[in-house]
Structures are given as structure tokens and as C-alpha cells.
Amino acid sequence: MNTKKVFHILGFIFCLCLVFGYLTRVFLPKSKGELDYLPKTKTFYDQPKNTIDVLFFGDSTFRNGISPLILWQTAGITSYVRATSRQDPMVAYYYLLESLEYQTPKVVVLEGQTLFLDYSIDGREIFYREAIDTIRLSAAKVQLIFQVIKGSSNQTASSYLFPLLRFHTRWKELAFRDLLDIDLHPYDYYRGHGVVLKRVPYDLPDSYMAANTEMAAYNEYSIPYHERIIQVCKQKQIEVMYLDFPLLELSSYAKHNAGKKMAEKHGLLFLDYSVPEVFSRVGFDPSIDMWDINHINSYGAAKFSRDLANLLDAQFDLPDRRNEVGMQQWDSDLKIFLEQLSQDE
Amino acid sequence: MIFTTDPFIAFMLIVFLAYFIVRKKDQWKVLLIASYLFYWWLAKSAVIFLVISTLSTYLAGILMEKVNLQQAARLEKEKTSLTDKAINAIKKSSSIQKSLIIVAALLINFGILGVLKYGNFAIPILNNFLSHLSPNIKISGLNLLLPLGISFYTFQSCGYVIDVYRAKIPADRHLAKYALFVSFFPQIVQGPISRHSDLAHQLYSSHPFDYNRLKFGLQLVLWGVFKKLVIADRVVMAVDQIFGNYPEYSGAVVFLGAILYSIQIYCDFSGGIDVIRGIAQVMGIDVMENFRRPYFARSIEDFWRRWHISLSAWMRDYVFYPLSFSRVLIRLGKKARNILGKNSGHVLPSLVATTVTFVLVGIWHGPLWKFVAFGFYHSLLLNIGMIAGMVKQRIKISASGQFQKITRWLGGVGTYALVCIGWYFMRADGFKAALRILQHTFSQFLTGSLNSGAALNIGLDDQEIAVLVFSVLVLLLVEINQERGIQVRHKISQMPIALRWGLYLAAIMFVVIFGVYGITFTEKGFIYMGF
């Protein structure tokens, strides 16, 4: 085969990649589309290397409950919430591996609830898509894809590697403006926090977190991944802790007991905000700090994050980076967040 | 669709790479390994039947050739001393030996096919018959899974044995190479049923990488995927809706369903064949054409020269001709000539042979009465066509000029309509269901219930219909050009590069975007993979 034909093949493949890449951007659901809260991961990748000290891995509870900007405001802690909807420990594990390619955190915070929730891959495609389609191609991403495919009866690796093969069916929904709306990575002012300024009043159920000695059963699927995360962190000398938020429907004392036991087994700190005794210290009031029965709104997140910042500061040797050069962006983003909180209050 | 799954695409890339990297003389080994891996992946332990078929037909070929050689050697050695009678005796003895061998080989192969494919069909009929003899005799049903592609590779290997028997081809002496001929992976699951003389030498010889073959092969693959994913798998939604709820539609809409089914089955089957041919073409192998624009046929006879060509050619060569020239039918012809006249004597054996052949074509599809009816229906049409042709010749009707054009056009439309009626048997759930739907079609052609907007609701929304209509028009345009003798792929390759690449990219992206595939759709296998 002569050189001209080789160039023809390469040239055609290049053009195909361009067209395919462009159409992928057109067809992928944007954050304002069907998958709300798409993690704006580019902001994470754009953080200066080795400047994030705390990483949070969990589901929407973490996304809504933690504000890294408030951690910053309170104790100068740099953190990032790498939460995705219904994130299971398998996703958390590969997210950790991916995160470690960019940052060397001092603390990794895991969600205790994920020890118990049931995760079956079939029927949860939308959550894996949110987790996988929004991150860059990496070894961790490829491994995560193959784990998902292994456990799925109808998902394909190609649809994750080339998401257009999954979202091509959206051709009926697209309008002309979608051809121009191809920015998949808007800036994330809130460092992974999902801002919700809606207040839905809830009363604590009478039976909420009634103390007992029962132990909730761990999810067999979750435990190996929790252990892997802990193992990786130990190897990298990263502290790990468990954290839980009040979920009025899902929290239970049996889970609290089992979470505590797991933390003790691995010598980890377990901070359980679902226990009503801490509510007064934090200032949490379910009648104003929630937006649905299992999710805290941003006002509640600010309260918990202040308490969490103090605790992290006290427990771990975390630097206060507020006076470091190049961190001004945190202050300006914090200003925007605080303005949002104050406008609605 | 097996050919668009991740594992198959990965498998193909590895096979392509290995095929062009290994030494040229080892290319056939790559294909053999790939073929068996592919079949093992799809059919698991049923690979044993493939092995039995390969071994039995291979041995039969070798043994028959040995008999031929022994006969030739004996005749050569003793040619001066042998009388004509002795020569005939030697030939007869050889012929008997060969007959025994071929009968054994065909019994093994068609026996396996018969038991696995038709066992459950035949047992109730047998039981029904036996119950008249004694109420205590009952054969229990078989619970066997039909090995994938068995009808295709059985016919292909049996065709080989018959060709060796007829001394049309020499026996294949290399077992491994012969195993490749039987199992060649792109075509094993849904044909075409290739002839040894056409395919084997291509599989065994070396093929250097060829840019044009790569280009044209991939274009053919894309065209096949377009037909399958964009047209067949889209139109099936409407077909299922109409046939599944036919009482709600007028007969005209149900007939539209049959027309849509004609598009579905054609695009499904020929799309798969195009992918197979495209893959083979990349590797330098020309797999025979199995379809030649069948809906452009001017008669049912013409239709069968264009539809599933490899099966109809197989049936013609190995069933129709032997049957037509069999002693029984020749004798029947003679009797008919004495009673009914000269022409009847000539035509009657053909009518009988056609009926038997097409009933077998029907049964080839599966052990259901609806397939028998499908075959019988086509044999009936062919026989009527044959008699009409005879009458036309006798009374010397001939059209000319404009009138000829009109009659040809009408012939085409009429043929298509008749073919669509035949598809009722293929699409319906059973023979009785097909008759019910046919009765509904013609008895309520315009008077069927039109309430609830059912007449318009055919399971596709306006946007889907627009994509479907556009795609069918593209298909029609390409086929009209092909029918005129234009080689579309060559024509495109002569376009300026910008236009050509634009066309390729548009075609690829059209299939990617408008193809019916992915997690939101139920995957549709190939219809003919089930046969």
C-alpha cells in the first residue's frame, strides 16, 4: 500500500473522529437536560495539581450535604465533592483511582450509607452513565466500564467509550440550538456541591433513629470496594473517614451501629450527622434545611459543612490554604455562593 | 444484531489483523481458528454437529474418489482384456459403492438435521398415526436446541458430497482446509450456501492486503448495517403492530403491513448477507451474491432467481433436476403424453418436481405448516406460470412496443403483490393464523374497523415514518441504479474526494444516529439466523 493511501485512511479516520466527536457533544444530555446535576468534572481536572486536601465520595446525599466552599470559608480546607447520583462503592473506588491521578488528598471521606444500600447494575444505567460519561478517558474509567458491563445484561462497553451510540436516540428531541450548544464542561463554582435553594419542611418522624443495639446487614457487593478504597488510601497514607447525613426515610440506628462497627474495624473516624443529638450543635432544623425527605438543601449544607470543617481541622493535619498564592478563585466562588444563600434567605 | 455487538467487532478487528500479519500461506489457518471460535461462542457444544458434518462429508468425498480411482486404474490396467460387459460390470460395481457412500453421508447429515430441526414437528404427526394402530404406542418429544446455522452448513457440505459423487469436483483431501470450507465464519450463521467450486479455492489461497477491497468491503458492511438497523429493525415495529392487532385494521392496512414485512425480511436477510460479503471481501474472498433486487422481478420464476439465490440454486441442482429426470417422473410423463397429449408429457414432470422442490424450500425454513404452505403457494404460482407460458406460446400471444412495456410493468407489480401474499405465511404465527389474516385482508379490504385512529397508528410516529420513507427511497434509488447495470460503489469511488468523503461520513453518521439499536430497544436478531 502506498503512502498516499495510508494518508487517505488516516485522513478519513481523522475526519470521522471530528464529526463523531462533534455529534457526541450535540447528543449528550447537558446539565440542564434529562440528567440534572451532571457533575461538572472539568473544574476538578483544572484544579492546580495537589491542592485539594479532602475528597468526598458518595451519592446525592453528599452532593447536597457538603459545600467545599464553606469548608474553605471556615477552616481554609480545600476539598472537592466527587459525588454522583446513587454512587455505589464500585464507582467510588474507581473515582478515587482517577482522582489520585490529579490530586494527593490527605483525607478521603466515604458515605456510610453506601455500606447498606442495594446496588444492582441492571436498571441503574442512568446512574452509571452520569458517573462514567462525565469523566475523562483513563485507565480507571476503562476498568469501571468493564466492571459495569460485567454486571449488566444489556449495556455495552462501546456505548460508554462512544456515548453517541447510547444517546443517538435523542435525535427526536434535538432542536437547532442543540447543534451550537456543545459545551459539556461548564465551570463548577461549587466544587461538586449541588446547589438547591428550595426549602421543604419536614418533621422528624417519631421513630426516627430510636436507639437500639441492632446491626444492619452490610451489602455484600459494597464491602469489597470499601475495603479496596481503605487499602489504597492506607498505601498512599491518606486518612479515611465515614460520614453520614440525616436521611429521614433511610437513616436508622441499626445502620449507625453497623457503620460504627465497620469504622472501628478499620480504625477509622465515623461522623454520623443522622444522630439527632448532633442537630443542635450543627443548628440543623429539618423544617427549613431539607428539600426532600432524604436530601439536605444548601442552607443545611452550609450548617453541616461549618461543623465538618471544624472537625476535620481538629482531627487531621490539614493546611489552611487561605493565604496561599493562586487560591483567589476559591474566595470569589465563595462570594457567589454566599450571595446565593443570602438572596433567598 | 450479532455483527454490531462489541465482542464481534473486537473479534473481527483481531481476525483482520491476524489475517494480514501472518504468513500468506497460513491465512487459511487464521480463518479456520476464527471460524471455530466464532461458532463455539455462538453455539457452544453444538459445535459437535458441525464436526460430525465435516468429518462425514469429508470421508465420503475421499472414499468416493478412491472408488473412482480404483475403477479407473482397473479399467486402465485391463483395458485390452475386458469385454464391454465386464467394463459395465466394473462401472456398475463402482456406482453401487459410491451410491452406498453418498447415501450414508446424506443420511447422517440430513438425519441430524431432520432429528434436531424436524423431530418435534414429526413426532405429533407420527403419534397421531400410531394412535390409530394402538393407543399405547407413543413417541415422546425431543428437547433439543437447534444448532445455529445447521441448515446452512448441512446443505453446503451435502452439496459438496453430491458434486464429488457426480465427479464435478475432486474430493478435498485436506481435512483442516475442508473444515474451513464448511465452517467459514461470516457465512455459517445465515448463508449463503456456497459451492465448493466457488468458495474453497478462495479460502485456501493467500490474499495480500488490498486497499480497494478494504474500501469496498467496508462500504458493503455499512450498506448491510444500514438495511438491517435503519430499515428492517425500524419497520418491524409497524409490522408487529399491524400483524399483532390485525382485526383493528382494515384489510388495506393489513396489506400495507405485508408490504412492510416484505421490506423487513428483505432488508434483514440481505443486510446480513451484505455484512458477510463485505467482511469476506476485505479478506479477499468473494462470497456469492444471495439477492439480486428480488422485488424487481417480472415473474415468480424470476423472483426465485433473485431471492435467496444460493438456496434456490441448491434446490434446482440437487432436487429439481434429479427429480425431473428421475425414472418415476419420466415414466409419468410418458403416460401423461399418451393420455393427455405431447405437451402434457413434457410439462407434468416439471410440475411435480416444482411442487416437491418448493415444498422442500418451505420446509427448509422450519418445521411448521406455515412454511409448508409458503413453499406450496410458490410452487402453485410457478406451476401456473409454467402452464400460462405454454398456453401463451401455443396461441402465439406476443406484445410489442409500448404494450410490452406496460405488460412488463404490470408483471412486476403483480409479481410483487403475489410475493407479498406469500409473506403472510412467513410472518403469521402459524398456518391457520395466516389464513385468518388473509381472509381479513380480502374480506374487509376497505371496510375494516377504523375507530380509535387505529388505521393511522401503525406503531411508528411521524418522525420514524419520515426516516423510514427516506431510507427506503435511498434503497430504491441504489437498486434502480444497480438494476440498470451501474456499479454504485465504483461510481462513488470516482467522485471528487471531498464529495466522496462527505457521502461516506454522512452515511456512517446516518446509520449511527438513526439505527435502531442500543439499550432502549429490544435487540432483534436476524430472521434467517433462526433457520
Coordinates of N, CA and C in Angstrom, one line a residue, chain B residues 330-341 345 348:
Chain B
I330 N -40.2 -39.5 -15.4 CA -40.1 -39.7 -16.9 C -41.2 -40.7 -17.3
R331 N -41.4 -41.7 -16.5 CA -42.4 -42.7 -16.8 C -43.8 -42.0 -16.7
L332 N -44.0 -41.2 -15.7 CA -45.2 -40.5 -15.5 C -45.5 -39.5 -16.7
G333 N -44.4 -38.9 -17.2 CA -44.5 -38.0 -18.3 C -45.0 -38.8 -19.6
K334 N -44.4 -40.0 -19.7 CA -44.8 -40.8 -20.9 C -46.3 -41.2 -20.9
K335 N -46.7 -41.6 -19.7 CA -48.1 -41.9 -19.5 C -49.0 -40.8 -19.8
A336 N -48.6 -39.6 -19.3 CA -49.4 -38.4 -19.5 C -49.5 -38.0 -21.0
R337 N -48.4 -38.2 -21.6 CA -48.3 -37.9 -23.1 C -49.3 -38.8 -23.8
N338 N -49.3 -40.1 -23.4 CA -50.2 -41.0 -24.1 C -51.7 -40.6 -23.9
I339 N -52.0 -40.1 -22.7 CA -53.4 -39.8 -22.3 C -53.8 -38.4 -22.7
L340 N -52.9 -37.4 -22.3 CA -53.3 -36.0 -22.4 C -52.6 -35.3 -23.6
G341 N -51.7 -35.9 -24.2 CA -51.1 -35.2 -25.4 C -49.6 -34.9 -25.1
G345 N -47.0 -34.4 -21.5 CA -46.0 -35.3 -21.1 C -44.7 -34.6 -20.8
L348 N -45.8 -32.2 -17.2 CA -46.2 -32.8 -16.0 C -45.0 -33.1 -15.0

